[in-house]
Structures are given as C-alpha cells and as structure tokens.
XYZ file of C-alpha atoms in Angstrom:
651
model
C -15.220 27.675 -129.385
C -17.991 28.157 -126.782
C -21.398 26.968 -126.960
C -24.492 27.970 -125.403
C -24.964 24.646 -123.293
C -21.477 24.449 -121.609
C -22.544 28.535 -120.179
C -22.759 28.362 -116.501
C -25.311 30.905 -115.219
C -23.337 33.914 -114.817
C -21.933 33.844 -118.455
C -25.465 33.575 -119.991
C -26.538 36.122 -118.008
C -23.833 38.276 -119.353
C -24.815 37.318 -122.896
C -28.505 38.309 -121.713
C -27.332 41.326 -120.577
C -25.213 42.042 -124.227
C -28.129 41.493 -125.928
C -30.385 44.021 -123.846
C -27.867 46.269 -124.820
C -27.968 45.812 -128.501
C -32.305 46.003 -128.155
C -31.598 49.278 -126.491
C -29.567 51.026 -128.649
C -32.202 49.639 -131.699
C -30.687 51.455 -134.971
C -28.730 53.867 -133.273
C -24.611 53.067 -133.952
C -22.900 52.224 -131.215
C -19.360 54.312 -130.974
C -15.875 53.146 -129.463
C -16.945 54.896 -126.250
C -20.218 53.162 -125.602
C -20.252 50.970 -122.498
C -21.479 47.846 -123.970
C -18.991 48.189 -126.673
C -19.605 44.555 -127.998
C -16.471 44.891 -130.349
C -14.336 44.720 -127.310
C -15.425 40.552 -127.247
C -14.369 37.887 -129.084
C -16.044 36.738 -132.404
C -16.867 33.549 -130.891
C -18.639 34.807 -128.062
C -20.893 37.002 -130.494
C -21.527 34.293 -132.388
C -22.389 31.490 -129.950
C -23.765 33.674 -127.115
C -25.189 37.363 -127.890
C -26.295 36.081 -131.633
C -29.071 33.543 -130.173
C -30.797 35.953 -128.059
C -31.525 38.690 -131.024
C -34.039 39.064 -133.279
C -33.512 38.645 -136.901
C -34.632 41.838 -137.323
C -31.993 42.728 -134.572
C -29.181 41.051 -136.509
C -30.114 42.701 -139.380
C -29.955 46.377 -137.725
C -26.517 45.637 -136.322
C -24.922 45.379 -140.049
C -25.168 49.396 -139.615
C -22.957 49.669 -136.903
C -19.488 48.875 -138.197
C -17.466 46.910 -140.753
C -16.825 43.727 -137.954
C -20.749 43.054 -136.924
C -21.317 44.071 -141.125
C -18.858 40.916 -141.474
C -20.129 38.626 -138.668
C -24.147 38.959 -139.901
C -22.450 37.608 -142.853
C -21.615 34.468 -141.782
C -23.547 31.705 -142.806
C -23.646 29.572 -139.353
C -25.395 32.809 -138.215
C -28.667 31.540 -139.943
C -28.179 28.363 -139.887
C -28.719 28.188 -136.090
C -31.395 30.206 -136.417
C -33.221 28.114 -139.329
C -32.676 25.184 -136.909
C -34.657 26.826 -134.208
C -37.736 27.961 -136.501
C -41.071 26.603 -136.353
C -41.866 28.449 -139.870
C -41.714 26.459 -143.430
C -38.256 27.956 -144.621
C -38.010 27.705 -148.541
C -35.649 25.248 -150.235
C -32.100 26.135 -152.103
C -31.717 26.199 -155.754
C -30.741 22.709 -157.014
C -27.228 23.961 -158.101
C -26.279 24.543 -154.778
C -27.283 21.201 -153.838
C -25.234 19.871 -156.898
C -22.347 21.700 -156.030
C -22.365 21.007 -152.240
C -21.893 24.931 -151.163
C -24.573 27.173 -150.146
C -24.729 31.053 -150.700
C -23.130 33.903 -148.666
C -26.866 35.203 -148.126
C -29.126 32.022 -149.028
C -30.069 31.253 -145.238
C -30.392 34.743 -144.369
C -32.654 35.136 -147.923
C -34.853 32.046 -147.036
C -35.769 32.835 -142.981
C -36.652 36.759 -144.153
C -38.669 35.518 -147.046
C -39.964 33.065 -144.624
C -40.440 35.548 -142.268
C -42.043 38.300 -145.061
C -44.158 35.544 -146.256
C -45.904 34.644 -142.953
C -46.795 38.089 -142.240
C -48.360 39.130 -145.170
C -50.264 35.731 -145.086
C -51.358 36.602 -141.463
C -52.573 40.413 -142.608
C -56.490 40.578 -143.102
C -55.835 41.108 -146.800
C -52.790 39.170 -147.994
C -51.537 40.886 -151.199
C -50.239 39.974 -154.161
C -46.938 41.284 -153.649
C -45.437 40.246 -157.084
C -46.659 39.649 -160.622
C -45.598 38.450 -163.810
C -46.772 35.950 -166.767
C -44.393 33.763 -168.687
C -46.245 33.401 -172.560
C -45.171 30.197 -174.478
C -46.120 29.197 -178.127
C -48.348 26.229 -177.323
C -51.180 25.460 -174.912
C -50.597 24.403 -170.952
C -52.593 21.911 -170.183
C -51.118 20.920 -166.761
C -48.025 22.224 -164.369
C -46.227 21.403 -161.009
C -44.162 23.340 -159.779
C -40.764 22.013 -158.082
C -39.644 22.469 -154.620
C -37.568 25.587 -154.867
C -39.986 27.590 -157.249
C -37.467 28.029 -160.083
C -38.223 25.067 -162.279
C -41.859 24.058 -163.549
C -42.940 21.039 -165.130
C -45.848 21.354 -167.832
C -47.598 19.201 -169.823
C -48.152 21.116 -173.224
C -49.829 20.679 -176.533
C -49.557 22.368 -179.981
C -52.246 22.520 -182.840
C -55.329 21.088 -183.106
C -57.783 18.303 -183.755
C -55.733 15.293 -185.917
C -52.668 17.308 -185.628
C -52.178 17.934 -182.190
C -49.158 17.099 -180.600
C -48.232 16.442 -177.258
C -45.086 16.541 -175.175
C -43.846 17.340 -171.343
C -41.408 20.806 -170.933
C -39.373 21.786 -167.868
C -39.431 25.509 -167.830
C -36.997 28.171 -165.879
C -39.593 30.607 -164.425
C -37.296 33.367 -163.278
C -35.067 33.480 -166.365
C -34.138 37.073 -167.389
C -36.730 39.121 -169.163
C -34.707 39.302 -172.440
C -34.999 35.241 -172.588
C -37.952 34.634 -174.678
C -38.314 30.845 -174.553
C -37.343 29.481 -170.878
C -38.523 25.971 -171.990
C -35.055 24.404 -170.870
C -35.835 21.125 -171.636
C -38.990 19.195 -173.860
C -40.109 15.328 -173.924
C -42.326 14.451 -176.750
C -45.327 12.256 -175.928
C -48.147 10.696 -177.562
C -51.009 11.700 -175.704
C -51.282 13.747 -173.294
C -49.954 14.107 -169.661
C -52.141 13.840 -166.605
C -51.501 13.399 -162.568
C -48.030 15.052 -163.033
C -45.673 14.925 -159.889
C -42.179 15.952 -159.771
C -39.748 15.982 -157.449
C -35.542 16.001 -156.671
C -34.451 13.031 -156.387
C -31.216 10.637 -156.370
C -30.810 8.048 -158.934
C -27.643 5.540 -159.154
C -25.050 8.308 -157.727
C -27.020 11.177 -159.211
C -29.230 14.085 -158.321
C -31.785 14.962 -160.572
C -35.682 15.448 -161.132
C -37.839 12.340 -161.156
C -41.037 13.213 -162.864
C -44.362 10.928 -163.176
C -47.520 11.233 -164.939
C -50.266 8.867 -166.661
C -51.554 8.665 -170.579
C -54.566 7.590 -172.145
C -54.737 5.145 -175.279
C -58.044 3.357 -177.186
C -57.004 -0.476 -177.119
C -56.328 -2.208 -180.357
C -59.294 -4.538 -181.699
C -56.648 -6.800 -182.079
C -55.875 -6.807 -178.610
C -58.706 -6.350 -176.611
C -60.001 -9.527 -174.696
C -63.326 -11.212 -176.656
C -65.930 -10.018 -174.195
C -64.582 -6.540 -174.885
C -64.205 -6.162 -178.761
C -66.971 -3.464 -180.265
C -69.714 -4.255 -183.007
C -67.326 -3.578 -185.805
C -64.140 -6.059 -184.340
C -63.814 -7.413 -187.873
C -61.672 -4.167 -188.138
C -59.377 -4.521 -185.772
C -57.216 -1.659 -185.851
C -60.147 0.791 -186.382
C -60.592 3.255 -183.517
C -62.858 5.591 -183.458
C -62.188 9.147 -183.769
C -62.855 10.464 -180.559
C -60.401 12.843 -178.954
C -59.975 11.469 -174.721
C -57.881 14.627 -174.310
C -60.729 16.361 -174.945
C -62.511 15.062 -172.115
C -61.766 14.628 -168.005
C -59.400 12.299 -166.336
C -62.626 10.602 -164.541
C -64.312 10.180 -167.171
C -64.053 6.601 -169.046
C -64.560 5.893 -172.444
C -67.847 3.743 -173.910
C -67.818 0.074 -172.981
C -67.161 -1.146 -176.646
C -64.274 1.093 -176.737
C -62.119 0.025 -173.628
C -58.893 1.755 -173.371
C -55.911 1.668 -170.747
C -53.935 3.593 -168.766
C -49.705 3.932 -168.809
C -48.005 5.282 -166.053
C -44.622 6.732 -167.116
C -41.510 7.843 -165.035
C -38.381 9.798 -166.557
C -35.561 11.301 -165.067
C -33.290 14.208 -165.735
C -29.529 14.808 -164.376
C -28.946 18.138 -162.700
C -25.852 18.116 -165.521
C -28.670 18.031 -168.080
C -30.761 20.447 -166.384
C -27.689 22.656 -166.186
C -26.763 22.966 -169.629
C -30.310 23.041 -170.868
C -29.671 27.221 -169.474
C -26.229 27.061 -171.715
C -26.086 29.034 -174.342
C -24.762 26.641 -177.160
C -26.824 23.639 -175.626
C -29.460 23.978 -178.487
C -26.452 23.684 -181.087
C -25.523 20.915 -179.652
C -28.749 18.990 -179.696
C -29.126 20.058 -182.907
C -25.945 18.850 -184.249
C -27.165 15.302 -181.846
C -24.082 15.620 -180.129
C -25.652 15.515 -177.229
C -27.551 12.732 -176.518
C -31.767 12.775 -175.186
C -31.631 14.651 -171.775
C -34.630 12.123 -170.614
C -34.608 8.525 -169.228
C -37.363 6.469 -169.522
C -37.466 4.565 -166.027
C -40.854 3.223 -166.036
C -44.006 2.222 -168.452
C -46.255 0.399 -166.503
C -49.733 0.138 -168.624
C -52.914 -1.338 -167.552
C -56.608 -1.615 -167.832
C -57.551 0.225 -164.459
C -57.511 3.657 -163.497
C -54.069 4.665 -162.217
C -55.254 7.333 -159.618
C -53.214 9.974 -158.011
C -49.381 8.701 -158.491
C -46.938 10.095 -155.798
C -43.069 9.858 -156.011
C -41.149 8.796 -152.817
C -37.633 7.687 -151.757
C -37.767 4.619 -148.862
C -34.477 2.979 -148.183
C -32.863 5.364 -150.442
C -34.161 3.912 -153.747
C -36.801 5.702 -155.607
C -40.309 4.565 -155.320
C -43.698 5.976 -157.401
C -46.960 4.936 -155.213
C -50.610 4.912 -157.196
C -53.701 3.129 -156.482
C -54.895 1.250 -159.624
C -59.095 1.824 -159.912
C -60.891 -0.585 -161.547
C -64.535 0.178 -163.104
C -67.672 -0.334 -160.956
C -70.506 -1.864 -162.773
C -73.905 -2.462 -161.437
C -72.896 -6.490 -161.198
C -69.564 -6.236 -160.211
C -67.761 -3.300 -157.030
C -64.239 -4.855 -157.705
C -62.084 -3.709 -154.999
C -59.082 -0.879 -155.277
C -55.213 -2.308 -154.716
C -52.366 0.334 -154.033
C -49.323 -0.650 -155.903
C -45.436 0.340 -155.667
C -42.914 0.388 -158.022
C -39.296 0.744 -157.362
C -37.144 2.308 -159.649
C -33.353 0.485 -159.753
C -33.143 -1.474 -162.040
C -32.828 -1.606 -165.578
C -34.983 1.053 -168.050
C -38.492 0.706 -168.762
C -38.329 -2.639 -166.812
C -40.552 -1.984 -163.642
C -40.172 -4.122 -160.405
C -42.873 -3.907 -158.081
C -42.706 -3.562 -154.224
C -45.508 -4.821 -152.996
C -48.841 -4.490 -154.067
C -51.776 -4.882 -151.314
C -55.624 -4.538 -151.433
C -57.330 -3.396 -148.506
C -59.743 -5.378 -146.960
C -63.175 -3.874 -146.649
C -63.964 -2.248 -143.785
C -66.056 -4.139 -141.053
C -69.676 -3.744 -141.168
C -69.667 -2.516 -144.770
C -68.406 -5.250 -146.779
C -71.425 -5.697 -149.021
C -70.741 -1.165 -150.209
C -68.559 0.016 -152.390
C -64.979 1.170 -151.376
C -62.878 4.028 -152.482
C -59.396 4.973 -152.183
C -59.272 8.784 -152.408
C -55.921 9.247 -151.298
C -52.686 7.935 -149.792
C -49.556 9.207 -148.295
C -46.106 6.433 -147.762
C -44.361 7.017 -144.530
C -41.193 5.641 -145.718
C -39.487 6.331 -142.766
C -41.670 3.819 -140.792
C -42.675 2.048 -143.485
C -46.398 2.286 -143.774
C -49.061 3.762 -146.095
C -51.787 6.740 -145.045
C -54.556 6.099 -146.781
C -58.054 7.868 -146.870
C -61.138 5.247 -147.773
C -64.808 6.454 -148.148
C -67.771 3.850 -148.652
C -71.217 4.116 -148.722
C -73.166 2.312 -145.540
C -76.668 0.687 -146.232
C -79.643 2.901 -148.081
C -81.896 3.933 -145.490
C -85.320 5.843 -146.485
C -85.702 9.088 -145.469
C -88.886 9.821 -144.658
C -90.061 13.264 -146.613
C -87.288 12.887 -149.706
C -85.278 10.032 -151.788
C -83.195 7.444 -151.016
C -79.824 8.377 -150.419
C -77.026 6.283 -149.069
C -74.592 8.229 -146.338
C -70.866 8.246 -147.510
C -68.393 7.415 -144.602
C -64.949 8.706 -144.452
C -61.865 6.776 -143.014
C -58.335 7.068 -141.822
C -56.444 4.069 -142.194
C -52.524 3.050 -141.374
C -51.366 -0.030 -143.470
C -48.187 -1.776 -142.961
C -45.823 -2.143 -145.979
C -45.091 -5.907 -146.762
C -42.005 -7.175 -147.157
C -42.386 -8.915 -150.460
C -43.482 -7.981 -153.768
C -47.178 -8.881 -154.051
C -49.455 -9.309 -150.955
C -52.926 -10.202 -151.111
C -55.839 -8.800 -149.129
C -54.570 -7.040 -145.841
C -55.872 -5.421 -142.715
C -55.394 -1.945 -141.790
C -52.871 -1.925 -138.859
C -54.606 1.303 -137.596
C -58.224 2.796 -138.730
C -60.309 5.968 -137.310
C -63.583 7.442 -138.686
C -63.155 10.860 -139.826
C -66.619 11.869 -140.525
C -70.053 10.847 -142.011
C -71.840 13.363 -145.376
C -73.642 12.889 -148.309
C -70.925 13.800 -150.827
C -67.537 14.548 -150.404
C -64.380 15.353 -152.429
C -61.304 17.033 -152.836
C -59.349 14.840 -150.679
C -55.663 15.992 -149.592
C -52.896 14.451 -147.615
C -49.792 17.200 -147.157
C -46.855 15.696 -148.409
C -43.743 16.470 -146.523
C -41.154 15.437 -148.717
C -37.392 17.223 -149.013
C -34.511 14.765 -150.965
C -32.608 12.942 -149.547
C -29.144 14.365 -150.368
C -30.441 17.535 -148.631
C -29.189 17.145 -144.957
C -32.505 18.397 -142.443
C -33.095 21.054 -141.380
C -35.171 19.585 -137.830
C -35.135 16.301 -136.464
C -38.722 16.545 -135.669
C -41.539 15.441 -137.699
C -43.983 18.227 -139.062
C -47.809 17.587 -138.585
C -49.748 16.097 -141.529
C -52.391 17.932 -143.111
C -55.672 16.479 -143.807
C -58.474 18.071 -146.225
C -62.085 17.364 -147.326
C -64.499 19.022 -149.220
C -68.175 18.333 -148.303
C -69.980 19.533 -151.076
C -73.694 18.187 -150.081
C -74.088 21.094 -147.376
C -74.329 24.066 -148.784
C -72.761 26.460 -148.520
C -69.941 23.863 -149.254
C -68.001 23.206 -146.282
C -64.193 22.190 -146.212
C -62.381 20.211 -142.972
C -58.850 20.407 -141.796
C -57.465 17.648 -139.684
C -53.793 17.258 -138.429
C -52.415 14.512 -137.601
C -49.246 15.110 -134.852
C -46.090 12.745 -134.781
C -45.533 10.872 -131.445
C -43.136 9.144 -129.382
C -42.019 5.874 -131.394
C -42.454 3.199 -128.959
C -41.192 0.203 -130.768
C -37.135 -0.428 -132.343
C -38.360 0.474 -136.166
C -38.154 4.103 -135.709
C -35.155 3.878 -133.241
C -36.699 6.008 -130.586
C -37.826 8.880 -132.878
C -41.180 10.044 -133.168
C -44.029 8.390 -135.545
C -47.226 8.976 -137.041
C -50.108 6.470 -135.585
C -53.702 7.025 -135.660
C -54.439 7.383 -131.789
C -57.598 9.487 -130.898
C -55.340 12.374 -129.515
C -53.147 12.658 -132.200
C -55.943 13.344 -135.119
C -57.140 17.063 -134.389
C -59.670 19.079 -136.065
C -58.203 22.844 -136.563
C -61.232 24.339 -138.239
C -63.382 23.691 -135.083
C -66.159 23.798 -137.374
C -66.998 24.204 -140.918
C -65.393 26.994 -142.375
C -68.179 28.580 -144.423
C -67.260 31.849 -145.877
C -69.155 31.973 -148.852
C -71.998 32.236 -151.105
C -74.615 28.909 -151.064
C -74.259 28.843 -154.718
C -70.340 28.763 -154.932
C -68.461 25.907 -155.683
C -65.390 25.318 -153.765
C -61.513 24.267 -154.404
C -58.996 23.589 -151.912
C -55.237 23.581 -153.119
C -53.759 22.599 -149.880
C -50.307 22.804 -147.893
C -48.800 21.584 -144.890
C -49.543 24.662 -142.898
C -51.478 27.044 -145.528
C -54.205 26.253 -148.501
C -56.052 28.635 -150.368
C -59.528 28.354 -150.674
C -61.204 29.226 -154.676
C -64.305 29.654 -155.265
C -66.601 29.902 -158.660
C -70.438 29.666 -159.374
C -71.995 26.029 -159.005
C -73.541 26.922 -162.280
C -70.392 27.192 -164.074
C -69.408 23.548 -165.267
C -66.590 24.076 -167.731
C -63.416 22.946 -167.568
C -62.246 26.135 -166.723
C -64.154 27.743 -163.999
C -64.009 31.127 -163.082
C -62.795 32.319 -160.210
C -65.437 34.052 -157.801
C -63.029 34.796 -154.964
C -60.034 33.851 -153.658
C -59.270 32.819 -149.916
C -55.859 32.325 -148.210
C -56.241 29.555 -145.103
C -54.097 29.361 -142.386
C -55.137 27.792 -139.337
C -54.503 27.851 -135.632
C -52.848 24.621 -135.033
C -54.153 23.362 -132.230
C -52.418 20.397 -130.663
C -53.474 17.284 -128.983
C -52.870 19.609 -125.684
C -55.073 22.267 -126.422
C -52.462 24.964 -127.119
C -52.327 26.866 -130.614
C -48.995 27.242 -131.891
C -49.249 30.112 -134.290
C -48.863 32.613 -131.539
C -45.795 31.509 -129.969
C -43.555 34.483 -129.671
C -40.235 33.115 -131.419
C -36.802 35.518 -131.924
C -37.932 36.243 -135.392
C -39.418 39.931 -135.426
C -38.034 42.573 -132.117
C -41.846 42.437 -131.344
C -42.766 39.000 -131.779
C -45.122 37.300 -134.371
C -48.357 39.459 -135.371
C -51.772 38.036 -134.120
C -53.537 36.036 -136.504
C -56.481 36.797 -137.425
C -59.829 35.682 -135.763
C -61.291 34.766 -139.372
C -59.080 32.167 -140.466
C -59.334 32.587 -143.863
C -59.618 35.864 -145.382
C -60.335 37.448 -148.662
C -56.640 37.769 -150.968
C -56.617 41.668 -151.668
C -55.397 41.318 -155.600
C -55.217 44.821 -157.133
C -57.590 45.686 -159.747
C -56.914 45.426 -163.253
C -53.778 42.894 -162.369
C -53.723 39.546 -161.869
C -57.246 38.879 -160.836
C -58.576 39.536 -164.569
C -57.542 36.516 -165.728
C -59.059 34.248 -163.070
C -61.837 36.143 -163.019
C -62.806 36.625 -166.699
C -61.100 33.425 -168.516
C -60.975 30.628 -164.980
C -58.769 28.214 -163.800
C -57.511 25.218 -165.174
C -54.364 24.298 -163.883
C -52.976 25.261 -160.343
C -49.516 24.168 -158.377
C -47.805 26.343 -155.444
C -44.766 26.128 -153.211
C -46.255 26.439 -149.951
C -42.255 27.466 -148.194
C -41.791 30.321 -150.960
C -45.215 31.572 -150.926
C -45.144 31.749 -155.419
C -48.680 30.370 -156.812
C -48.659 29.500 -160.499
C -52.001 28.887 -162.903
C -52.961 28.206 -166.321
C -56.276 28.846 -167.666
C -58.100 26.458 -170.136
C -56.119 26.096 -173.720
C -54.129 29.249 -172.694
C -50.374 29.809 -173.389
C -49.538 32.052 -170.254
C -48.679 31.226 -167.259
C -49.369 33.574 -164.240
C -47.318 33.748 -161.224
C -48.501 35.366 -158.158
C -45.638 35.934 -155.298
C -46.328 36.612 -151.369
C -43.193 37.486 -150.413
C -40.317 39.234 -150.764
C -36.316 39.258 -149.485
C -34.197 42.262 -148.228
C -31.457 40.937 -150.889
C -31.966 40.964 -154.853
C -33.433 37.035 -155.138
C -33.929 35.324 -158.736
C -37.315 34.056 -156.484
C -38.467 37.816 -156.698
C -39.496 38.327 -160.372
C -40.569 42.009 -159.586
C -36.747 43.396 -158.655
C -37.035 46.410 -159.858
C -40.477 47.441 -158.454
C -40.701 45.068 -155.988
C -42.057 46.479 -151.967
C -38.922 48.093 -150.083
C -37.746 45.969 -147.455
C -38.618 46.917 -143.585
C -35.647 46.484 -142.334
C-alpha cells in the first residue's frame, strides 16, 4: 500500500492534479468517458493519495458519483486520517464502542461533520439553538454533569420535602427514545445531598467504567465533637439542631457551636452495569435482588475542612481524585490550604493517599491570607497547576475606605514521591493579575481515558478564566497556556506545560465587556469555547435569571503572534468562515423556546460538552432538564434529539 511520504514529486503532483479534477467537476457525476476517470486507479491510490487533498465536503459530494467512491467514502480509515490532521475538538464515541473495541461504519465521519457543523454555527454572529428538548423526571435536580460523549448525565436529585426529603445520585440516558418515560438507568441512595460532582470514564482493575465523585454535608455528633467545639446544650449529645444545610450554599459554613464536616465519596460503575441498566428485564432483576448493587463504594474520606473543587484523574494508570481541603479563617488564626490526592487501588472504602503538600506562602506576602481557587494535575509530567490569590498589605486610599488589593497567581508544583509532604515550594510561579475582587476561577481540563487510543500526539493549550467582578461592568480574562518542547528525560522528548513568560498568553487582549454595569456575570468555560451568562446584580437567589446569553470563542493567539482560528484547513471546499470581530456574540434562541425558562424561572445547575456542542441546565427545585444542541450530523445520530425536524444537512 502506498503512502503519502514515500511519493516522489511527480506522483504527488499527479494526485494534486486528481484532486483538481474532482474540485472541478464539484457535484456534477463524472461518466466512464470523462478524462480524469478516477475509477480507472487503484483503491489504494484513492485512498492514500487523492483522499488527503479533498475537502470533507469534497468527499462527501463524491458518494454521488458511483457505487465504488459510494463504497470507498465509507471506509473508516478515510476519517480517521482526516481526524488526525484536525485542529478542531472532535466529539468522543459512545462508551459501548469503547467496550466493545469496534467503532461505527459512520462514527468518524459523524464526529468531524458535527465537529465541523458545530464550529460554524458557533462562529455565525448569532449562534442558534439548533436543537431542543427537555427530559421531565419525578423529583427535583439539584446538580448535573454531563459525561464526555453527551449521552449519559450524572444528577444529584432529591424527592419530598422538609424532614422527609430524600436524597440520592441517578445516571440518566439523555437521548433515550421518546416513548421511554423514565431514562434514570441507574440510582445511588445518599444521605444528604451531593455537591462538586465530577464524572468521568475511567479504568478500574481490568475494567472500563464511570468513576464519579462528589462531597456531603453532616452536623457532628455532640458526642464527637472535640471539647472546645461542643455547643451550650452538649449535655445532649446527640441533639442537632434542626437546620436544613441543603438548604443553604456550599460556601457557606454552619454556626461555630454547630461544627460539621465534610465526606468526599467516590463510586464506580462497570460499563456491564451501565449496559444492562438500558435492558429491558434489568428492573426485574433488581427487584427480584438477583442482581447485585450496580455501585462501588471506592472512597469515604471525611473531614473537618472544606473539601473544595474535587477533580478525577488517571496518573500511572491508576485512578486518582485531587481536592484541596479549606480550613476556616478566623480573625486569630489564616490556617493555610493543603491539596491532597487519593489513589484509588486498593481495597473499598479504604483510601490511600498520594501525597499531600501545602504550599508555601508566597514571598513578600506571608503575613495575608492565601487561597487556592483552583488546580489542574498534569499527570503526564507529574505536577499540579494551581491558581493562588492573596491579599497584599491594606494601603489607604486617599478619598474612600480601606481596601486591600487581591493578587492572582500561577503556580507549577512538583508531585512528591511519597505519601505526605510537608510545606513545599512552587517549582514555577507567574503573576497573573492584580483587582479588588475576583472569582469564577477555571482551569480547562483536557482529559480523554485512557483505554481510548489519541487522537494527536500534541498537547492542546490550557484554558485559563477569571472573573473580576469589582470593575464594573464585570470583566472576565482568558489566558492560555501553550505546551513546549520538554527539555529534560521525564517527558521523553515530548512537549510540556511550564510557566515561561511566552508561553502564558492573554487572548481577550483586553477586558471583554459586553454588557450592562448592573449585570452579574457567569463563565462556564471550555478548552476552546465558554459561554458567557449574565443576570441582574440585584437578583441574589439561588437561581438567577438569565439576562442574556453569550457564546465565547477566542482568537488564539500564540506565543508567536499568529491566531490560529483562521487557518484554512481541508475541512469546508472554501475554507473556514471568518470569525467574527466581536468575540463573543449574543446566542440567537428563538422566542417562546428554550429561552423562557432561563429567562423567567433562572439557572441553577449548568454542565456542557464543549466537542459535541449539547448544553444542559436545571433551574432551582425544578424536575426538567433542558438540553440545548449546536450542531447537527448529515447521518441520523442518537446525539441529535431533534431527528425528525432537525436543520437539513448542506451537503
């Protein structure tokens, strides 16, 4: 078989000239007489040598021709060279195909066009909504995420009310047929309620499953609680007070006399179990307990701290969950924040930790208080992104208050070796930038399992996000952070993330500020894309409503100057449309549709797939679930849950 790199020059200019042919002739069918009859060649040389040089929009046209180019656009390796080749986010495979070990006919060639469908209508001054639907359940969603693949959810629900609620965690099939009236596959009773879910595929002791984490809430025992801690009535020590911490934020802590702690649980599920959760006799069977609790219980890790923002991650092919455990500030005491990992391989429920390190403080400010905000494990080079902000010395200011300036930073930490590791110093650091007050912190997280092969060898840049909300209007930045040459034997050669002043560039230029002074804003951010929410500053519920809605996507500029997102590629016959000169732009949602429900009841609860372009949201204490799609395929896809009336295809 012939390959591209062993052409000399004349036969690639022949396969140059075969494909000019084919862009001439466009949709017209090419007959037995034609002069570049390409029928006349092998298969191989198709393949390897005219296929490259098309369009996909090319490829597609040629189907029309005949029955042996309607068989050869077929072929899987077709796309698969092509998906190797694209710079775009191409969405992931069902998890059955991964379980089984075969792909499609058509999933490639499904994935680059809705890949392809996806980035166009993002680019468009109005993105639309291109597909609608709402999923209603019998109890209230509280929180989701959604899995890589957009077919599965995971939801953290709750039935009933005040003394009789009840709590418990669901995996849901979002595009199950209409007719199906309960796509809760699979549900894990809990006894409080689920916050910080993550969930992702993952390999556990030979199998491939979904590893899901998430953090509870519970009053300590009287009984239990140290001395210093025990309220005015500890002579009954198993009273607790009556008040509901469901009812109130994740930030928020309980009174002083009532301490409480925090459990961080991890359970996994078998793509078997997964499976015949969609059977048709499985809820028989676990009636009838003859088939046993789909769940494992992996990890309970409980303690007295805040466990903030855990993230799930494979390093050395063993499952790992990542957190940073908070303690309380008092006005004595700024205790400092340690990021802790667990490793899941061992027996159940019986956690062994990693490594556990506590940053030093940052020079020149070790007298402030430090935050962890948020933190991303390379596991690849085995280190730990992690954002810090602390406050630098109160300074007067001259016609107003006191106010202290908050100081954001950067920070590489090396992963030790051994299981606990005292205060460390941050391998690399850079300052990202000085405000008042900022939030919404976001690190992109790259992550694709392990027992699916890659698709590039090259590292994808990492997103950064903050939310200044001091300025107003509020103001959000966009960093990325671009992979270089590995210069030392740990990577073997390949490239690495470090924190060098070239590598760290700003895409937004400036502050994007594209709304009203009095809007509060929300950042749900990708890898490549975010969109941008807005809702009145005045509006303070749990529940917010929506004001607008902005898509993001940015230039990506490069340490070099150059912006990648107007490369022409071999994707369209014309090349990529122009993006935009506003970056982000206004979602056109049609009235009366899906904007109603952001608009007149908020949002609670919001999770995307950035690769499939499918946004799904809750409101507050509601029992539907609204999915918003961006994209479309030129094949029937379970992805599309608008077949029927969903936008013809262009090609």
């Amino acid at each position: 078989m012939l390959y591209p790199g062993w052409l000399d020059n004349g036969a690639f200019a022949l396969s140059k000239l075969l494909a000019n042919a084919v862009l001439t002739t466009k949709r017209a069918r090419l007959s037995p007489n034609s002069k570049f009859y390409l029928g006349q060649l092998s298969t191989d040389i198709i393949v390897e040598c005219v296929f490259p040089l098309l369009s996909v929009e090319d490829i597609l046209c040629l189907r029309m021709v005949n029955k042996l180019f309607y068989a050869l656009t077929f072929e899987p390796i077709v796309w698969k060279r092509i998906s190797q080749s694209f710079s775009l986010p191409i969405p992931y495979s069902y998890p059955s195909w991964w379980h089984n070990y075969n792909a499609g006919i058509n999933d490639a060639e499904r994935a680059l066009v809705r890949a392809i469908t996806l980035d166009n209508n993002l680019r468009c001054a109005e993105p639309q909504v291109l597909g609608f639907r709402s999923l209603e359940y019998g109890c209230h969603i509280l929180d989701t995420k959604l899995l890589l693949g957009g077919q599965y959810i995971v939801m953290s629900l709750a039935r009933g009310r005040g003394i009789d609620r009840r709590y418990s965690l669901a995996i849901s099939h979002i595009d199950c047929p209409p007719e199906v009236s309960h796509p809760i596959i699979i549900e894990h009773a809990l006894p409080s309620r689920a916050y910080s879910i993550d969930a992702k595929w993952m390999p556990h002791k030979n199998d491939k499953g979904v590893m899901i984490s998430f953090v509870q809430r519970f009053y300590v025992k009287k009984a239990t609680a140290p001395e210093e801690d025990r309220g005015p009535s500890a002579e009954s020590l198993d009273h607790i007070p009556y008040i509901d911490l469901d009812d109130t934020g994740y930030d928020a802590w309980a009174q002083e006399e009532w301490p409480m702690e925090f459990e961080l649980q991890c359970i996994y599920i078998t793509l078997s179990d997964l499976e015949q959760g969609l059977s048709d006799d499985s809820d028989a069977e676990y009636a009838s307990d003859e088939v046993p609790e789909p769940t494992t219980l992996l990890l309970r890790y409980r303690v007295p701290t805040r466990i903030w923002d855990p993230v799930l991650f494979e390093m050395d092919g063993i499952p790992h969950v990542g957190f940073v455990e908070q303690p309380r500030y008092t006005l004595t005491s700024q205790p400092p924040d340690r990021i802790v990992s667990i490793r899941m391989d061992g027996h159940e429920a019986r956690p062994k930790m990693s490594f556990c390190l506590m940053p030093n403080r940052i020079p020149n400010h070790q007298h402030v208080g430090h935050r962890i905000r948020q933190i991303r494990v390379l596991p690849d080079q085995h280190q730990i992104l992690v954002i810090r902000t602390v406050y630098s010395t109160v300074q007067q200011v001259p016609t107003g208050p006191l106010l202290a300036a908050q100081l954001s930073y950067i920070e590489l930490f090396d992963i030790p070796n051994h299981q606990y590791s005292g205060p460390v110093d941050a391998a690399q650091g850079f300052f990202l930038r000085e405000s008042v007050k900022a939030r919404n912190f976001h690190i992109s997280d790259a992550y694709h399992p392990s027992f699916w092969p890659e698709s590039r060898d090259a590292l994808e840049p990492v997103s950064i996000y903050m939310v200044d909300v001091a300025r107003r209007p509020q103001a959000f930045v966009h960093w990325m952070l671009w992979p270089q040459n590995g210069i030392d034997t740990a990577t073997k050669g390949k490239s690495r993330y470090c924190l060098e002043p070239d590598a760290l560039v700003m895409q937004t230029g400036r502050d994007a500020k594209l709304w009203g002074k009095d809007d509060n804003i929300r950042v749900f951010a990708g890898q490549r894309r975010a969109f941008v929410w807005g809702n009145s500053i005045h509006d303070r519920s749990g529940s917010a409503k929506a004001v607008f809605v902005h898509r993001y996507t940015p230039r990506q500029r490069t340490p070099s100057g150059e912006e990648l997102c107007d490369v022409e590629e071999t994707m369209m016959r014309d090349g990529r449309a122009a993006l935009e000169t506003v970056f982000a732009n206004v979602v056109n949602i049609h009235p009366g549709g899906p904007d109603s429900a952001a608009s007149e009841t908020g949002v609670s609860s919001f999770t995307w797939d950035e690769s499939l372009g499918r946004v799904c949201y809750v409101s507050k204490e509601s029992n539907v679930l609204r999915i918003w799609d961006f994209a479309y395929t030129s094949w029937k896809d379970p992805h599309c849950i608008l077949e029927e009336s969903e936008p013809s295809s262009p090609y």
